Short mmCIF file of C-alpha atoms in Angstrom, two decimals:
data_model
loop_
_atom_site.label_atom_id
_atom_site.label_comp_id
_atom_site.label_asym_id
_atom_site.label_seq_id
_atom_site.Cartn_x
_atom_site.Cartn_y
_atom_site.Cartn_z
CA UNK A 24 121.58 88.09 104.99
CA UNK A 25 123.49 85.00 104.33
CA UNK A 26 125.45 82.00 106.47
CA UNK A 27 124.97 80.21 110.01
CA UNK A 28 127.18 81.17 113.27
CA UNK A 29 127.54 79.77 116.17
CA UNK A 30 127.38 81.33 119.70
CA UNK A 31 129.06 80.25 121.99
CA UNK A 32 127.86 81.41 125.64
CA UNK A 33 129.67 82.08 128.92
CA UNK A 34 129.37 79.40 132.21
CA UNK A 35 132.55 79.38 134.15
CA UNK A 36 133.99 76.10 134.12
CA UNK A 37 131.08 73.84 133.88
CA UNK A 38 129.97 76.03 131.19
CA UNK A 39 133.68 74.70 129.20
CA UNK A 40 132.81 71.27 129.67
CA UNK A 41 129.07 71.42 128.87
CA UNK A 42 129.94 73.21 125.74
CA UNK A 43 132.75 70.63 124.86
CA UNK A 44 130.32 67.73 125.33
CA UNK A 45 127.90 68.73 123.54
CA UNK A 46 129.75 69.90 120.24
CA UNK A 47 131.77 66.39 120.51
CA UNK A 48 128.28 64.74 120.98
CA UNK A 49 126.77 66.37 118.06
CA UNK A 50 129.54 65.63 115.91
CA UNK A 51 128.81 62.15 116.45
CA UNK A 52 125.08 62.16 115.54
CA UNK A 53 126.43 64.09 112.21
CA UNK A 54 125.98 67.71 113.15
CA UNK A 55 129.59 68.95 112.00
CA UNK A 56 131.01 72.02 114.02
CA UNK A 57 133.08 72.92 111.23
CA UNK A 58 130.11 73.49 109.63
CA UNK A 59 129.39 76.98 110.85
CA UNK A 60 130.91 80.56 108.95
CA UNK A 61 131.40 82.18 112.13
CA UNK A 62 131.81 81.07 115.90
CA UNK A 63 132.01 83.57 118.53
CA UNK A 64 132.80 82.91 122.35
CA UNK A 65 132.11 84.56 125.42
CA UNK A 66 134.02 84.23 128.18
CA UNK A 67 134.31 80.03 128.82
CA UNK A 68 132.65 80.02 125.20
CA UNK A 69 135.97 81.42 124.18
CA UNK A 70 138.01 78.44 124.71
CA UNK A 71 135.29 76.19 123.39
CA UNK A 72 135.81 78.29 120.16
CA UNK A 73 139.39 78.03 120.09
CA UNK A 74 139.23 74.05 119.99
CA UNK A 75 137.22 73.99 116.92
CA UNK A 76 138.82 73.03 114.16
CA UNK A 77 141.53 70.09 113.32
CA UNK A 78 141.05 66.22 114.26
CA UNK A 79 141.25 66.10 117.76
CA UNK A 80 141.00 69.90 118.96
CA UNK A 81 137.79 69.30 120.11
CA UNK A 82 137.85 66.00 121.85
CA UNK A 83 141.38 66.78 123.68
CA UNK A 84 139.04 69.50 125.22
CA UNK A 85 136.73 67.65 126.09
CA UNK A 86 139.12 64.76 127.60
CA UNK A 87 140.28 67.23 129.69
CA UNK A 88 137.51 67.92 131.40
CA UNK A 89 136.63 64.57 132.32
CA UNK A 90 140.23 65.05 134.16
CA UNK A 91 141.22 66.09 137.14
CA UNK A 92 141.69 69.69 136.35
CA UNK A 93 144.26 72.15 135.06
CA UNK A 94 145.71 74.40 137.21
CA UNK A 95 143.56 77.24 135.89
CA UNK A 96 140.76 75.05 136.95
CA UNK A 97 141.88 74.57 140.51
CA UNK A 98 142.76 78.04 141.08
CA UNK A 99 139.15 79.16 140.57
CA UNK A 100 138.31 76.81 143.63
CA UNK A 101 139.98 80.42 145.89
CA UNK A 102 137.53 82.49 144.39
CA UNK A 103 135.76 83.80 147.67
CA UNK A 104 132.52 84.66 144.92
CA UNK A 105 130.64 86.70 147.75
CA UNK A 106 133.33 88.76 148.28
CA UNK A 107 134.29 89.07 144.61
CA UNK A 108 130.54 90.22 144.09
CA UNK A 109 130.54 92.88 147.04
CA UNK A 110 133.58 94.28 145.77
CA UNK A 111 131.79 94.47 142.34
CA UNK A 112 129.10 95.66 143.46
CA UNK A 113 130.81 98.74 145.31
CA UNK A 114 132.60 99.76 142.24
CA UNK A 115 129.48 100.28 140.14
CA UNK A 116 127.05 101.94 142.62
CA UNK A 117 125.43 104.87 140.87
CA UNK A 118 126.33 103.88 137.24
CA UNK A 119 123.87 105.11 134.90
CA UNK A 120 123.61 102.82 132.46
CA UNK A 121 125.58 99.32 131.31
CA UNK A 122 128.66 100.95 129.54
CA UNK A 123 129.39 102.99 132.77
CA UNK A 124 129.50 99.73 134.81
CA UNK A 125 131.83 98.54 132.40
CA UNK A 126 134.23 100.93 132.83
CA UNK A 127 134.17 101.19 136.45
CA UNK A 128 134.65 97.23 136.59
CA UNK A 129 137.38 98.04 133.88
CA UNK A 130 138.96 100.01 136.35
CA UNK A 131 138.83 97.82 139.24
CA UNK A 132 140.02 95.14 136.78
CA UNK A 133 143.36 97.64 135.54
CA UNK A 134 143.64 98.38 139.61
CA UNK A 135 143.46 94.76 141.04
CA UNK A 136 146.07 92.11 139.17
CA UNK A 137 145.67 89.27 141.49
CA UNK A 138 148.59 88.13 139.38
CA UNK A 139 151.03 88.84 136.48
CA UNK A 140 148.86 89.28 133.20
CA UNK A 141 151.79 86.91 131.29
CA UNK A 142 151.12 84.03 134.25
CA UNK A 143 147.15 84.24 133.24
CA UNK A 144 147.86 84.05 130.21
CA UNK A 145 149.91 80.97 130.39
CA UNK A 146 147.12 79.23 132.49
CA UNK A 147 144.82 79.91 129.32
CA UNK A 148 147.29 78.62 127.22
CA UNK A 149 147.38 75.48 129.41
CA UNK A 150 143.55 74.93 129.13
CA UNK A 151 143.88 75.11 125.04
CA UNK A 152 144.19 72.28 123.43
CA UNK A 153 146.23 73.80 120.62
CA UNK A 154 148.38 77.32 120.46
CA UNK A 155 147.63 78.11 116.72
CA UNK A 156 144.19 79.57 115.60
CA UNK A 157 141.10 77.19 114.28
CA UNK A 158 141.28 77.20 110.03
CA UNK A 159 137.35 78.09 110.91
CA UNK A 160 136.43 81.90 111.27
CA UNK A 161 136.12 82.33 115.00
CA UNK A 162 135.99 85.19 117.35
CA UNK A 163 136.30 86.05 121.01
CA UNK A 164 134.17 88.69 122.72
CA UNK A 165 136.03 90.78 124.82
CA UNK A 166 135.66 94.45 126.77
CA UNK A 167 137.92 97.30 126.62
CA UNK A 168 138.54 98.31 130.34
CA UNK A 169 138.67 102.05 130.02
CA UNK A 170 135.36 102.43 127.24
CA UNK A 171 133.38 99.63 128.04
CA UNK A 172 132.50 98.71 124.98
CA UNK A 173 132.35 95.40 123.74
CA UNK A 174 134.73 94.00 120.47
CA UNK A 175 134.55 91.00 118.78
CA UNK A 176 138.54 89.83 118.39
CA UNK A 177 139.79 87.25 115.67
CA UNK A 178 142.58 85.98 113.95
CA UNK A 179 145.68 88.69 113.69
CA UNK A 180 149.10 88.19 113.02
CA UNK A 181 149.41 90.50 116.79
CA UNK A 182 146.68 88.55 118.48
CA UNK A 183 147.99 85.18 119.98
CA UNK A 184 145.03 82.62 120.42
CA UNK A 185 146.03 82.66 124.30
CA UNK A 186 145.97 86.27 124.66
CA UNK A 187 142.51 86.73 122.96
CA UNK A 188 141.61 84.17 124.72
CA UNK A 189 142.62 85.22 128.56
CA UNK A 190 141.51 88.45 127.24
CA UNK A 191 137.74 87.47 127.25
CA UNK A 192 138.18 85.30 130.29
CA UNK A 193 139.46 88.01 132.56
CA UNK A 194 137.25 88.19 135.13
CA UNK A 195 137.58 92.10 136.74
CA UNK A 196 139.22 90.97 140.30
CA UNK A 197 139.94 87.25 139.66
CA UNK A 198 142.20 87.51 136.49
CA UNK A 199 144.12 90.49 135.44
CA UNK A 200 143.19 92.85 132.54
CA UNK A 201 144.93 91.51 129.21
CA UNK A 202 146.94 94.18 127.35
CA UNK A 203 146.27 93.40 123.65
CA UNK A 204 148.06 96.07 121.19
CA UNK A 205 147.20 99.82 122.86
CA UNK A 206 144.07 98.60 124.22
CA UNK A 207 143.32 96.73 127.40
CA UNK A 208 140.27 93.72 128.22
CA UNK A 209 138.41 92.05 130.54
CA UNK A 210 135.44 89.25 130.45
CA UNK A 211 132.98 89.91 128.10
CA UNK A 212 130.92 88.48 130.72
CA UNK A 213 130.24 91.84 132.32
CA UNK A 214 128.01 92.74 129.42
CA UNK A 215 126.43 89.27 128.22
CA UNK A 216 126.27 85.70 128.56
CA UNK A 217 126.26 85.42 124.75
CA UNK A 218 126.48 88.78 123.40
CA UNK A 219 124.26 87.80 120.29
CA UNK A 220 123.37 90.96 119.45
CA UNK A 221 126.58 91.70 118.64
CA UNK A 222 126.22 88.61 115.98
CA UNK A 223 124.56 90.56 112.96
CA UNK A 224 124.42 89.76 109.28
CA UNK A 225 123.23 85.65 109.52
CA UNK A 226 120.36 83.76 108.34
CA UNK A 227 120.65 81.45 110.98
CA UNK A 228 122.58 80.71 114.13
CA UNK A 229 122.78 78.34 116.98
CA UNK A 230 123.20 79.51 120.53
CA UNK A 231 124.64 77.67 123.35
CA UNK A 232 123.58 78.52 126.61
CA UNK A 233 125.25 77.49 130.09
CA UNK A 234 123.23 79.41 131.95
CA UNK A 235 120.08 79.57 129.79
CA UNK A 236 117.55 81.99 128.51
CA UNK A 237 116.13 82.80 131.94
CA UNK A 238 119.28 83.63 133.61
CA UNK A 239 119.41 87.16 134.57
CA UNK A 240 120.90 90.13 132.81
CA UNK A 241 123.79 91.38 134.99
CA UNK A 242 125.62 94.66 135.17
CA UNK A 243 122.99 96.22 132.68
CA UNK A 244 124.00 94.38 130.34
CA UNK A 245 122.35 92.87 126.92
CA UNK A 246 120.16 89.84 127.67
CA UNK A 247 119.89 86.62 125.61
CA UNK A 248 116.35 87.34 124.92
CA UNK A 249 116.26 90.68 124.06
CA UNK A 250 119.24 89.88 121.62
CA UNK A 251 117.04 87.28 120.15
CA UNK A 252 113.63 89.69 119.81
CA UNK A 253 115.90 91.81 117.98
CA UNK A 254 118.08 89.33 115.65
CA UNK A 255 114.17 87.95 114.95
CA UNK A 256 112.92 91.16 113.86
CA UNK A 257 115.76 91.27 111.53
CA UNK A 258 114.99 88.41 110.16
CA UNK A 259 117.22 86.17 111.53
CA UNK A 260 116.64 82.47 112.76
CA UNK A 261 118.16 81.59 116.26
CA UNK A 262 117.92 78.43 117.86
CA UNK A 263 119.14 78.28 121.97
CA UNK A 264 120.11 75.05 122.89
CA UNK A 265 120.57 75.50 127.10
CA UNK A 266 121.08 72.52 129.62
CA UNK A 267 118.49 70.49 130.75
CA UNK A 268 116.48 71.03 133.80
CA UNK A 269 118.78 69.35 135.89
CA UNK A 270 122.46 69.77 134.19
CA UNK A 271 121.53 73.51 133.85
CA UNK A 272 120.58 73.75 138.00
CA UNK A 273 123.98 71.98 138.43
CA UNK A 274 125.86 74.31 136.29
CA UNK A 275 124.71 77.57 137.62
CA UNK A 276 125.46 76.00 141.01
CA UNK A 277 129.10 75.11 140.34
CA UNK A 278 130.12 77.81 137.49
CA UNK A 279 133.65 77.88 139.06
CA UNK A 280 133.82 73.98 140.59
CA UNK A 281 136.58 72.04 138.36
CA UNK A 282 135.19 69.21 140.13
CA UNK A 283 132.08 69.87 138.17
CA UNK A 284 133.33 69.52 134.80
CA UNK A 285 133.53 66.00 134.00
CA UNK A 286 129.48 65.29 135.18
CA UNK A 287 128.74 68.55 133.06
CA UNK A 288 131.15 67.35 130.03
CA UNK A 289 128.81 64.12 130.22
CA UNK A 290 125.72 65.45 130.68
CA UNK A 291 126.02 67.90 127.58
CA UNK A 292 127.64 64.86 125.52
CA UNK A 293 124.07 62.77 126.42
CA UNK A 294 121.83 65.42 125.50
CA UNK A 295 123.61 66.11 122.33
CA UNK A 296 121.82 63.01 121.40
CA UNK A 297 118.38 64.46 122.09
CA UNK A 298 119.08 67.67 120.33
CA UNK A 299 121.32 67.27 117.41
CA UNK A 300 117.65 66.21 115.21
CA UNK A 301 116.16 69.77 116.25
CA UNK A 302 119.74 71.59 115.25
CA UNK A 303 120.27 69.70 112.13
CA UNK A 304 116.73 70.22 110.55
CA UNK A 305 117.47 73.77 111.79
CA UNK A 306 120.36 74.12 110.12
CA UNK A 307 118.85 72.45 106.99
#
């Protein structure tokens, strides 16, 4: 067990900017994100990931959410999220376990394309701050509609950054499912936040959180701490850095608000400062 990774965890929009202020505020107090073997994103996490790497990558993200907001951004703002979660919620009753949630939301998500999959993907596209894959190992978690099962996507001379991208960002009834080679996706968000257990093989690795430790596991899916009982027992180290008390209350409460993003890019850039000594001794 060798090497440090980075996790990069789902939290809607806010989640994005959080993220981005945070990595561009440790980077300032010396913590490199480059420094990491692996990153893997989740959902939002996923286009934090795919701005790593390169001079500016990271703080053109960030910039951007300080912004008004991308059209991706704005369209969230429709999202009727009560409705989204009763229709959800119908389409898994009497599932057995996690994976056969997953592929009844994978069927609802092949069923339901609230709009052309090439469209969704070029409003991903539009939200990355470059087209071309980081130099840095990274991978996206996405799930495959019709198993369930979760797969950890990287570089491929058949994956385009976008696509992977949308691909774990496809939300069953918001986005459409994203037809990568024979398979189809949705948001890896249906099983995990983080999916760290799926992160195996480290000596260390840093999580960030949107939504925190305590938030609950949804869908029967994989929670943050069980994932982190079990990387422990491995031997592992894992670190969770989450929002403060206050940023973290105000991210859960606006996960889809574009309007939220530039307090949330801020907020994560501040407390950078108060964590990067933790994650740097950490890190060793």
């Amino acid at each position: 067990m060798a090497g440090r990774a980075l996790v990069l965890g789902a939290g809607g929009m806010s989640g994005v900017a959080w993220e981005a202020g945070l990595l561009v505020g440790l980077a300032e107090a010396g913590v490199d994100p480059g420094g990491f073997d692996f990153v893997v994103g989740t959902s939002s996490g996923a286009i934090v990931a795919a701005a790593l790497g390169g001079d500016t990558r990271l703080t053109d993200l960030y910039d951007r959410q300080c912004g008004p907001g991308s059209p991706a951004m704005k369209r969230t703002m429709q999202i009727d999220v009560p409705e989204l979660d009763r229709r959800l919620t119908l389409a898994v009753d009497g599932a057995r376990d996690g994976t056969e949630m997953r592929r009844r939301m994978g069927e609802l998500a092949r069923r339901e394309q609230p709009l052309p999959a090439d469209e969704f993907r070029a409003l991903i596209a539009a939200e990355l701050p470059a087209d071309t894959w980081p130099e840095q190992r990274v991978g996206m978690v996405a799930v495959d509609t019709e198993s369930g099962e979760p797969r950890i996507l990287e570089r491929a001379p058949d994956l385009p950054l976008a696509d992977v991208v949308a691909a774990s960002c496809a939300i069953p009834g918001v986005w459409p499912a994203v037809p990568l080679g024979d398979r189809t996706y949705m948001d890896a968000g249906t099983r995990s936040n983080e999916n760290l257990d799926l992160v195996t093989g480290f000596e260390r690795v840093v999580v960030l959180s949107p939504c925190g430790v305590h938030a609950p596991s949804l869908w029967m899916g994989v929670s943050l701490r069980r994932a982190m009982k079990q990387l422990r027992a491995d031997g592992c180290e894992v670190l969770v850095v989450e929002p403060d008390l206050d940023t973290g209350d105000h991210i859960r409460a606006n996960l889809l608000d574009p309007t939220a993003g530039a307090p949330a890019a801020r907020a994560g850039r501040a407390q950078a400062g108060e964590v990067a000594g933790t994650v740097a001794d950490f890190l060793g």
